[in-house]
CSV table of C-alpha atoms in Angstrom, one decimal:
chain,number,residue,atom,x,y,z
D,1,UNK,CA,4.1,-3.9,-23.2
D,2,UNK,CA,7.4,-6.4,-22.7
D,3,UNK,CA,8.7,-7.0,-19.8
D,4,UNK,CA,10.7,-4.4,-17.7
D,5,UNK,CA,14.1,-3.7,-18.0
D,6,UNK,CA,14.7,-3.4,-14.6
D,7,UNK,CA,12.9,-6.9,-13.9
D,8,UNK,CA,15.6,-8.6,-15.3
D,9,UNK,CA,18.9,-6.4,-14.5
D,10,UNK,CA,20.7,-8.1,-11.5
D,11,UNK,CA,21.4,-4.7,-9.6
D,12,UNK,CA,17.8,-3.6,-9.1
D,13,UNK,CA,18.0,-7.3,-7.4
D,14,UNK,CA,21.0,-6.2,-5.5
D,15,UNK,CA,20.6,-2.4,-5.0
D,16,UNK,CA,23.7,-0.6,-3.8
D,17,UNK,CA,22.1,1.9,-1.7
D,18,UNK,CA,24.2,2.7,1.7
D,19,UNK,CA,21.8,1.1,4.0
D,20,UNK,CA,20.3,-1.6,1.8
D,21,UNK,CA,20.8,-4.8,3.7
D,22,UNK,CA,20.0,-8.8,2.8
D,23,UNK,CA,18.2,-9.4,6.4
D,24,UNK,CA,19.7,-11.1,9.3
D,25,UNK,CA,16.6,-12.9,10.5
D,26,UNK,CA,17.9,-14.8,13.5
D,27,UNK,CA,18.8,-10.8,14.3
D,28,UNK,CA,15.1,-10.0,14.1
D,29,UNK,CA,13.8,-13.0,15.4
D,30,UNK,CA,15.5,-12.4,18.8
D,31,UNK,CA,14.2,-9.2,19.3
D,32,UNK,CA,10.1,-10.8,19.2
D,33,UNK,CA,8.6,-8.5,16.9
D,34,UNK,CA,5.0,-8.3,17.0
D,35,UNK,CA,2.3,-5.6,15.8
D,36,UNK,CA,0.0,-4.2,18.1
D,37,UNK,CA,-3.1,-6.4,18.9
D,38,UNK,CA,-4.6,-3.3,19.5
D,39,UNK,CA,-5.4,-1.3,16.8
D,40,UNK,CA,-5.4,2.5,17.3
D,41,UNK,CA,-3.3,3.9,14.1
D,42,UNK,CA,-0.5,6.2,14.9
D,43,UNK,CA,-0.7,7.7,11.8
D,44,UNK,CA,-4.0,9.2,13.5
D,45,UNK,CA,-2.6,11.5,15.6
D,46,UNK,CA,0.3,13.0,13.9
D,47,UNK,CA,-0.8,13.7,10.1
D,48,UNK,CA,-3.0,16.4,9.9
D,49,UNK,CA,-2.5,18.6,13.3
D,50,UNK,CA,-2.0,22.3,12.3
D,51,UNK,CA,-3.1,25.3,10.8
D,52,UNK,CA,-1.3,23.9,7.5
D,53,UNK,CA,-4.6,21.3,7.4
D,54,UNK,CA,-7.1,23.8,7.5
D,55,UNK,CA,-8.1,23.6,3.8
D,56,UNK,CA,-9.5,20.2,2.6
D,57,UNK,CA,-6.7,20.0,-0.4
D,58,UNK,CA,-5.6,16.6,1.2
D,59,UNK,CA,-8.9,15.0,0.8
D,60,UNK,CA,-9.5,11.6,-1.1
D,61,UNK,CA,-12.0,13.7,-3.2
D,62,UNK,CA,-10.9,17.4,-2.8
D,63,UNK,CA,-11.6,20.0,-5.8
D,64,UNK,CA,-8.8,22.2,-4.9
D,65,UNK,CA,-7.3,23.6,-8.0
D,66,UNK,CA,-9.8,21.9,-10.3
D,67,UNK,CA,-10.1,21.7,-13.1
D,68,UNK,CA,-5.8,21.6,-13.6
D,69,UNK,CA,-5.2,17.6,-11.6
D,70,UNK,CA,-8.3,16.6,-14.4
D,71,UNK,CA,-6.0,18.4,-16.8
D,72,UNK,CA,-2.5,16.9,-15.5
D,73,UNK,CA,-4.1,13.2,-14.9
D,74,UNK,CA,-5.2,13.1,-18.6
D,75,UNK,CA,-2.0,14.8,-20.1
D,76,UNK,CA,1.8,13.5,-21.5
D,77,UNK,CA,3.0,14.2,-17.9
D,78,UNK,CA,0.6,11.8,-16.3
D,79,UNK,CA,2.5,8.4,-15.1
D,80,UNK,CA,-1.1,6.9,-14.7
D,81,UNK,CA,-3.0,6.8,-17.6
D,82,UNK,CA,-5.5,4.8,-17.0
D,83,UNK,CA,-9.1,5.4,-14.7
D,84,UNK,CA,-11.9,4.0,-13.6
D,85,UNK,CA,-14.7,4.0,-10.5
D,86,UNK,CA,-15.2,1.7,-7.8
D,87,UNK,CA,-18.5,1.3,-8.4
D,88,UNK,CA,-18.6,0.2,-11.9
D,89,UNK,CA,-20.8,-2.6,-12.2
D,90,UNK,CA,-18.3,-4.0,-15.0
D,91,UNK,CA,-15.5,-4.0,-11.8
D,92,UNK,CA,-13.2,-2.4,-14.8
D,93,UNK,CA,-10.7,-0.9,-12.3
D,94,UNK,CA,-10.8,-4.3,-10.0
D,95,UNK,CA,-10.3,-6.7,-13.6
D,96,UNK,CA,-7.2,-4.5,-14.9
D,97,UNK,CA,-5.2,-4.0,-11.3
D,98,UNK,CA,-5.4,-7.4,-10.7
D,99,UNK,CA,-3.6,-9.8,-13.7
D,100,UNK,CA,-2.3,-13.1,-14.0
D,101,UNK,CA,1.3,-14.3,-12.4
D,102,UNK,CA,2.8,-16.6,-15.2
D,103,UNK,CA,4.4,-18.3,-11.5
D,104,UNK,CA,2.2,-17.6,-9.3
D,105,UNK,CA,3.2,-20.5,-6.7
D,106,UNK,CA,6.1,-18.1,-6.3
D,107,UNK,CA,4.2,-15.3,-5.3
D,108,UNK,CA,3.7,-15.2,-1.3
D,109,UNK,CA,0.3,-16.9,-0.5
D,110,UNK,CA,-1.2,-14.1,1.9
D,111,UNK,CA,-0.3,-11.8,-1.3
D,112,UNK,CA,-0.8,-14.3,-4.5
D,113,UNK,CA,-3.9,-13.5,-7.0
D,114,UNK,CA,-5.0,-10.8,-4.5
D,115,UNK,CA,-6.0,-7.0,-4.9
D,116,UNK,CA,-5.2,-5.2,-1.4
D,117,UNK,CA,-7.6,-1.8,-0.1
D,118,UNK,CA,-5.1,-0.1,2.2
D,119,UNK,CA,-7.9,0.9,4.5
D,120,UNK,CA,-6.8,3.3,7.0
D,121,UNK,CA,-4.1,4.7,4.9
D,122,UNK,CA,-4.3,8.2,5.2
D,123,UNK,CA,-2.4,8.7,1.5
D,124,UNK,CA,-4.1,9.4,-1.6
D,125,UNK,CA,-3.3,5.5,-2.6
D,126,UNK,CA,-6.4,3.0,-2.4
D,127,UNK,CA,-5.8,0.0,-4.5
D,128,UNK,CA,-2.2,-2.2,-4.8
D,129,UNK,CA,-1.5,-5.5,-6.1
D,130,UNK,CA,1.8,-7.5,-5.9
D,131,UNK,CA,0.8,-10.1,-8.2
D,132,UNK,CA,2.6,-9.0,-11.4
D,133,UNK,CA,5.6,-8.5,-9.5
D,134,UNK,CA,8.3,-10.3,-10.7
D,135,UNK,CA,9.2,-13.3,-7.6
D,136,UNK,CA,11.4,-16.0,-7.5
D,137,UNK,CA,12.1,-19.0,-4.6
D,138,UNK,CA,14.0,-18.0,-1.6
D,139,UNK,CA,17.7,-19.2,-1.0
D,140,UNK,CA,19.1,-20.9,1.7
D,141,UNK,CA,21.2,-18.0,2.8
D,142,UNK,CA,17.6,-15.2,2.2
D,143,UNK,CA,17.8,-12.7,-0.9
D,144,UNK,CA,14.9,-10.6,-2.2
D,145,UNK,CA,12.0,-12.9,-3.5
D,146,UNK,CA,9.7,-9.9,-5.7
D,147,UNK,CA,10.7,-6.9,-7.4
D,148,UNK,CA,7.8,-4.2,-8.1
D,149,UNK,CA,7.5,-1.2,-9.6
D,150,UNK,CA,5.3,0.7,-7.4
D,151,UNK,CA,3.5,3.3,-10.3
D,152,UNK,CA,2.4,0.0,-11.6
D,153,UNK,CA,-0.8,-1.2,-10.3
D,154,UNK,CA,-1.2,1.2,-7.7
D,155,UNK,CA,-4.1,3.5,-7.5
D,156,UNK,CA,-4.3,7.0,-6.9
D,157,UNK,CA,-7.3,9.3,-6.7
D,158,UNK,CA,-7.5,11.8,-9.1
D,159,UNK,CA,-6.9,15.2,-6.8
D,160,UNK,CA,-3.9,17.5,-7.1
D,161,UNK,CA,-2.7,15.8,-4.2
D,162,UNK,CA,-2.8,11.9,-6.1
D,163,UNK,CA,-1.4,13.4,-9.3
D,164,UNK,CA,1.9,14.5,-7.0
D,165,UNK,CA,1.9,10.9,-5.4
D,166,UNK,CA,2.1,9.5,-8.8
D,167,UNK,CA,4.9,11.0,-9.9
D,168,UNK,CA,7.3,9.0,-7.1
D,169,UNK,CA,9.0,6.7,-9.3
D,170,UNK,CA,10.4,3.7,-6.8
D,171,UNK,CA,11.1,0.2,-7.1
D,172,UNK,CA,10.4,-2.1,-3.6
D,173,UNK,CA,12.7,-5.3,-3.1
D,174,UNK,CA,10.7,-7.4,-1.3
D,175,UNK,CA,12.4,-10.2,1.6
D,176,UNK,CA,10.6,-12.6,3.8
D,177,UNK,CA,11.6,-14.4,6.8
D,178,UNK,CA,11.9,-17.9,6.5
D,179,UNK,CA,8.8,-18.5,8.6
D,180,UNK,CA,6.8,-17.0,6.4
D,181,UNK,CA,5.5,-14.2,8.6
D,182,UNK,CA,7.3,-11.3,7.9
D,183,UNK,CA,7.9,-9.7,4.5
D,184,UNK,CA,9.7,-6.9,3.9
D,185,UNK,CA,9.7,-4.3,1.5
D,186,UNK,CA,12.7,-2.0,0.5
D,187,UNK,CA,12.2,0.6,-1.6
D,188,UNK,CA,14.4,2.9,-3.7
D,189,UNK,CA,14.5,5.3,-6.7
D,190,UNK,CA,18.3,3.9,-8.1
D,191,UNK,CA,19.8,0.9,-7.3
D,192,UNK,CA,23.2,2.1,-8.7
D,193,UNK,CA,23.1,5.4,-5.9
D,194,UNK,CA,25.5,4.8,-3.2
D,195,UNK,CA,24.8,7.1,-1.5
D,196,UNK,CA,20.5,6.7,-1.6
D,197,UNK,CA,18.8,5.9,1.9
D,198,UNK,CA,16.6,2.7,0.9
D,199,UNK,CA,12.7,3.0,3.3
D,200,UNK,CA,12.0,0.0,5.0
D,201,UNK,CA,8.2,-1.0,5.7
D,202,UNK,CA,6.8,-4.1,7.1
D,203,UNK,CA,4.1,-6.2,6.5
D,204,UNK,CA,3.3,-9.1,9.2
D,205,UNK,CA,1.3,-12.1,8.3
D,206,UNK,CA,-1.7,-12.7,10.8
D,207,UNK,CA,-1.7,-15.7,12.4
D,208,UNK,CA,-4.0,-18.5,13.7
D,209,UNK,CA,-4.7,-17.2,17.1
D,210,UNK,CA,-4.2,-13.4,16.6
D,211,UNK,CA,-6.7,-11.6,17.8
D,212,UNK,CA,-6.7,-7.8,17.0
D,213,UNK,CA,-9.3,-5.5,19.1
D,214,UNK,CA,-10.0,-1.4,18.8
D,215,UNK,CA,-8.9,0.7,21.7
D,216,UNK,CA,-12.7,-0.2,23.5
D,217,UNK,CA,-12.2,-3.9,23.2
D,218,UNK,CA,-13.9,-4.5,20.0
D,219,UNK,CA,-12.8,-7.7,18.0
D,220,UNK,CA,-11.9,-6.5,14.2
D,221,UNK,CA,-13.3,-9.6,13.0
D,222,UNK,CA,-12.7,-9.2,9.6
D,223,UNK,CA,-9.1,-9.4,9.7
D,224,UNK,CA,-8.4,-13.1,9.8
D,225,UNK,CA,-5.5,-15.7,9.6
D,226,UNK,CA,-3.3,-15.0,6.3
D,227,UNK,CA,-4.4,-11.5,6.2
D,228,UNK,CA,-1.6,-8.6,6.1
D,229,UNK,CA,-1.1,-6.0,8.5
D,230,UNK,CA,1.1,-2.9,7.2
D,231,UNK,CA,3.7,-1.5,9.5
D,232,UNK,CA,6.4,1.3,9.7
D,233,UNK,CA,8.1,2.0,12.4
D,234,UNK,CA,10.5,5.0,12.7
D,235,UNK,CA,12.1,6.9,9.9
D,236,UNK,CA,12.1,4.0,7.9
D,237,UNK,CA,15.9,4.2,7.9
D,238,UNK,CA,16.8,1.2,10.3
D,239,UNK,CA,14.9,-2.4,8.9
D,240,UNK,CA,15.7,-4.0,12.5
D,241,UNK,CA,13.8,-1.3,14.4
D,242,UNK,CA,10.3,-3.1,15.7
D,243,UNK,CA,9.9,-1.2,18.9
D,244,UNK,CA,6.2,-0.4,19.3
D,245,UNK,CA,6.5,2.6,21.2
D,246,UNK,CA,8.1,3.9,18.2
D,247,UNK,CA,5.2,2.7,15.9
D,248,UNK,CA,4.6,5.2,12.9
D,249,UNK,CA,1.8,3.7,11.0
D,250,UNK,CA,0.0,0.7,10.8
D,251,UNK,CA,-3.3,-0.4,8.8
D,252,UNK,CA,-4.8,-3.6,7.8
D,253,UNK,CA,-4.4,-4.4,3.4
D,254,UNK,CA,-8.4,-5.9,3.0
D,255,UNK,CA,-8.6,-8.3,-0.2
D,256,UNK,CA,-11.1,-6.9,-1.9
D,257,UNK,CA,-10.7,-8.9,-5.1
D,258,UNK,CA,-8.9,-12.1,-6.0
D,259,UNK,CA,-8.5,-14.4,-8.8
D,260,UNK,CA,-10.9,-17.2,-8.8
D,261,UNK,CA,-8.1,-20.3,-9.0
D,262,UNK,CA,-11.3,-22.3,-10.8
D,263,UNK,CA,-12.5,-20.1,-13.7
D,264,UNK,CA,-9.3,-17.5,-13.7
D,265,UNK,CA,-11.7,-14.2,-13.3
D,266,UNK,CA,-11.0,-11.3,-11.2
D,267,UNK,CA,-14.2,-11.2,-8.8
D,268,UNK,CA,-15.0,-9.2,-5.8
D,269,UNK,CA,-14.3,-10.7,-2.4
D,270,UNK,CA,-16.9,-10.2,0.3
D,271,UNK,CA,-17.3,-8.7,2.6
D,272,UNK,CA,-14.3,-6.6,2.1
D,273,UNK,CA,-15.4,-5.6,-1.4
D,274,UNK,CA,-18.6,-3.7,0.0
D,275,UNK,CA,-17.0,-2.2,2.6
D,276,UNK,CA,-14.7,-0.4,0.3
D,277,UNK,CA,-18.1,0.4,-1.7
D,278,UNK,CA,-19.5,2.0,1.1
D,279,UNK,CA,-17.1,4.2,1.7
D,280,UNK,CA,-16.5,5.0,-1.9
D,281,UNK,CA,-20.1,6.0,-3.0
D,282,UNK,CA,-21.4,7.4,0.8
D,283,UNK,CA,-22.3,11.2,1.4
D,284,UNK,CA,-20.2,12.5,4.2
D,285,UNK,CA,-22.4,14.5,5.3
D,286,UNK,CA,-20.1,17.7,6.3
D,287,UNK,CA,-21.1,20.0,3.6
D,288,UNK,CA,-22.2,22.8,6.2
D,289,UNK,CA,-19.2,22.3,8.7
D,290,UNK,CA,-16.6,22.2,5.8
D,291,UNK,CA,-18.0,25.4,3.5
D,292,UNK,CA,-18.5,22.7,1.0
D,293,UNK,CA,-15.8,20.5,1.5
D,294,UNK,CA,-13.5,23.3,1.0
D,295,UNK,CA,-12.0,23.7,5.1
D,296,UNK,CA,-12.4,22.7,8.6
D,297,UNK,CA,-10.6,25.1,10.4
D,298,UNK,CA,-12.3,23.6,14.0
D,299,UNK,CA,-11.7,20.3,13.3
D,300,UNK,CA,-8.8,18.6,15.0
D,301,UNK,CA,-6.1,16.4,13.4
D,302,UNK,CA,-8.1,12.8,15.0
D,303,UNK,CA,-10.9,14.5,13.2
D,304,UNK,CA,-9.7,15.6,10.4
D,305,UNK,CA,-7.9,11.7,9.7
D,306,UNK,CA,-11.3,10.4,10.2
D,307,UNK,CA,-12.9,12.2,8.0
D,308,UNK,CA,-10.0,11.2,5.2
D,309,UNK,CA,-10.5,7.5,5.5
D,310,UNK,CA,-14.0,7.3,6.5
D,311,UNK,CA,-14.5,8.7,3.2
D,312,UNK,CA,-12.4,7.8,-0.3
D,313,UNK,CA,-12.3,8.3,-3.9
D,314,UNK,CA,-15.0,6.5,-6.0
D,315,UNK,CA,-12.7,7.7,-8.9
D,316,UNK,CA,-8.9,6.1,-9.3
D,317,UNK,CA,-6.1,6.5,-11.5
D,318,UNK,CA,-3.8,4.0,-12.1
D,319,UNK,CA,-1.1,2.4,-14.4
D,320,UNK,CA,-1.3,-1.3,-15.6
D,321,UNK,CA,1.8,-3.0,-15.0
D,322,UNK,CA,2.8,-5.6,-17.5
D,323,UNK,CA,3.4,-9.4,-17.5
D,324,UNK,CA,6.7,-9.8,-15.3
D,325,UNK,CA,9.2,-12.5,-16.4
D,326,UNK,CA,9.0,-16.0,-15.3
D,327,UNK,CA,10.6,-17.7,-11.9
D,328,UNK,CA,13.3,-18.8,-14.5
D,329,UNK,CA,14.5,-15.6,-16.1
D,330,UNK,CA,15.8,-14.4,-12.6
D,331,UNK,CA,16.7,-17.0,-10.3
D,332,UNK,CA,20.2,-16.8,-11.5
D,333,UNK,CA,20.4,-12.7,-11.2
């Protein structure tokens, strides 16, 4: 398909939502932001507490109400036509959620040529790249840099629970700080709706000398230099709120695939890659405890959040997003 309308209409660039703001980064530098260095994932202990979590319908591979999310994912009202497993030896989902920039030295290095796993994310959302976003060079005075559509190249898994995640149509203006380590993304369903709240969420760009441990001191030593960590803090309503003790989520983006710059293939990147695999293609081993993967009335909300992400959806649905215009197109917008 051509290129996207809204890729190249100046008010998706500009959205006029009440609280949409061009940041003030000398505002946010003074207030040192920083993640956590310790990881221990708010999101953890405030997501699945209730009686209301009971029944596994929220699991990466539930088969509550099947056979109808088979029936909705592969009908007219599906926004994500596409699908494919994890563990196809072809990498078929990898090779078509990752695709060419025609500028890619525009695209932010920690996020150019790079497919993302949003390990630890509790959604039913695995896979995201921002490399056929449509970006453009920064200004002196800071504007949004990348415009995304975020049905595009965005996996879901194929439960009744991924089908309702992929009907949220946004868009995500992205802004970065002039250091490079902070990007933001704002996202929005119409950029023309004064009276829309825009949701703010953060991504910080690790740095040399970061070190990031687990609640019992152990090093994650996977997540290195140039890697992304995803933050939210709040009610995504205020972008200059980065006080920790208001943390609401956080998880480490792995690169699980990237464009090799020599032969311009998608391949898997190791050993991030296999670690998805694993916990794609394992056997929880809960059958008994869960009356088939059907409840776990005993379990506890920690429990129940590590039993989501310890275990996700070989199968993923997903939407290809087309070639986005060229650095040139939009400068001027």
């Amino acid at each position: 398909s051509g290129t996207p309308a809204e890729f190249v209409d100046a008010a998706y660039w500009h959205p006029k939502c009440k609280n949409f703001v061009i940041m003030d980064w000398k505002k946010w530098d003074a207030q040192n932001p920083a993640p956590p260095m310790v990881f221990d994932p708010p999101q953890r202990y405030s997501n699945y507490d209730g009686v209301a979590f009971c029944g596994l319908y929220w699991w990466n591979r539930s088969w509550w109400c099947q056979p109808l999310p088979w029936c909705l994912h592969n009908s007219r009202f599906s926004r994500k036509p596409e699908s494919g497993t994890l563990s196809d030896t072809n990498d078929k989902v990898i090779t078509e959620m990752l695709g060419p920039n025609p500028d890619d030295s525009k695209v932010h290095p920690s996020m150019r040529n790079s497919l993302f796993w949003t390990q630890h994310n509790n959604a039913p959302e695995t896979l995201i790249s921002f490399n056929r976003w449509a970006w453009r060079s920064q200004s002196d005075e800071g504007r949004v840099v990348a415009l995304g559509d975020i049905q595009k190249d965005f996996t879901n898994d194929p439960t009744m629970f991924g089908f309702i995640f992929s009907l949220n149509k946004r868009y995500a203006a992205l802004q970065v700080s002039p250091d490079g380590k902070w990007i933001l993304l704002t996202t929005f369903a119409n950029p023309n709706d004064h009276e829309e709240d825009c949701k703010f969420l953060w991504f910080y760009v690790v740095q040399e000398g970061d070190i990031f441990k687990t609640p019992d001191e152990k090093t994650l030593d996977y997540v290195r230099p140039g890697d992304l960590v995803r933050l939210t803090w709040g009610d995504l309503s205020d972008p200059y709120l980065c006080d920790n003790t208001k943390l609401k989520y956080m998880y480490f983006p792995r690169r699980v695939a990237i464009i090799d710059e020599t032969s311009g293939n998608v391949v898997r990147n190791s050993p991030h890659f296999e670690a998805m695999l694993e916990r794609a293609t394992n056997d929880p081993g809960k059958r008994i405890e869960t009356c088939c993967y059907a409840c776990a009335p005993f379990w506890s909300g920690e429990e129940r959040w590590d039993f989501q992400v310890a275990n996700i959806s070989n199968k993923q649905v997903y939407a290809i997003a087309p070639i986005p215009p060229s650095g040139e197109v939009i400068e001027r917008l």
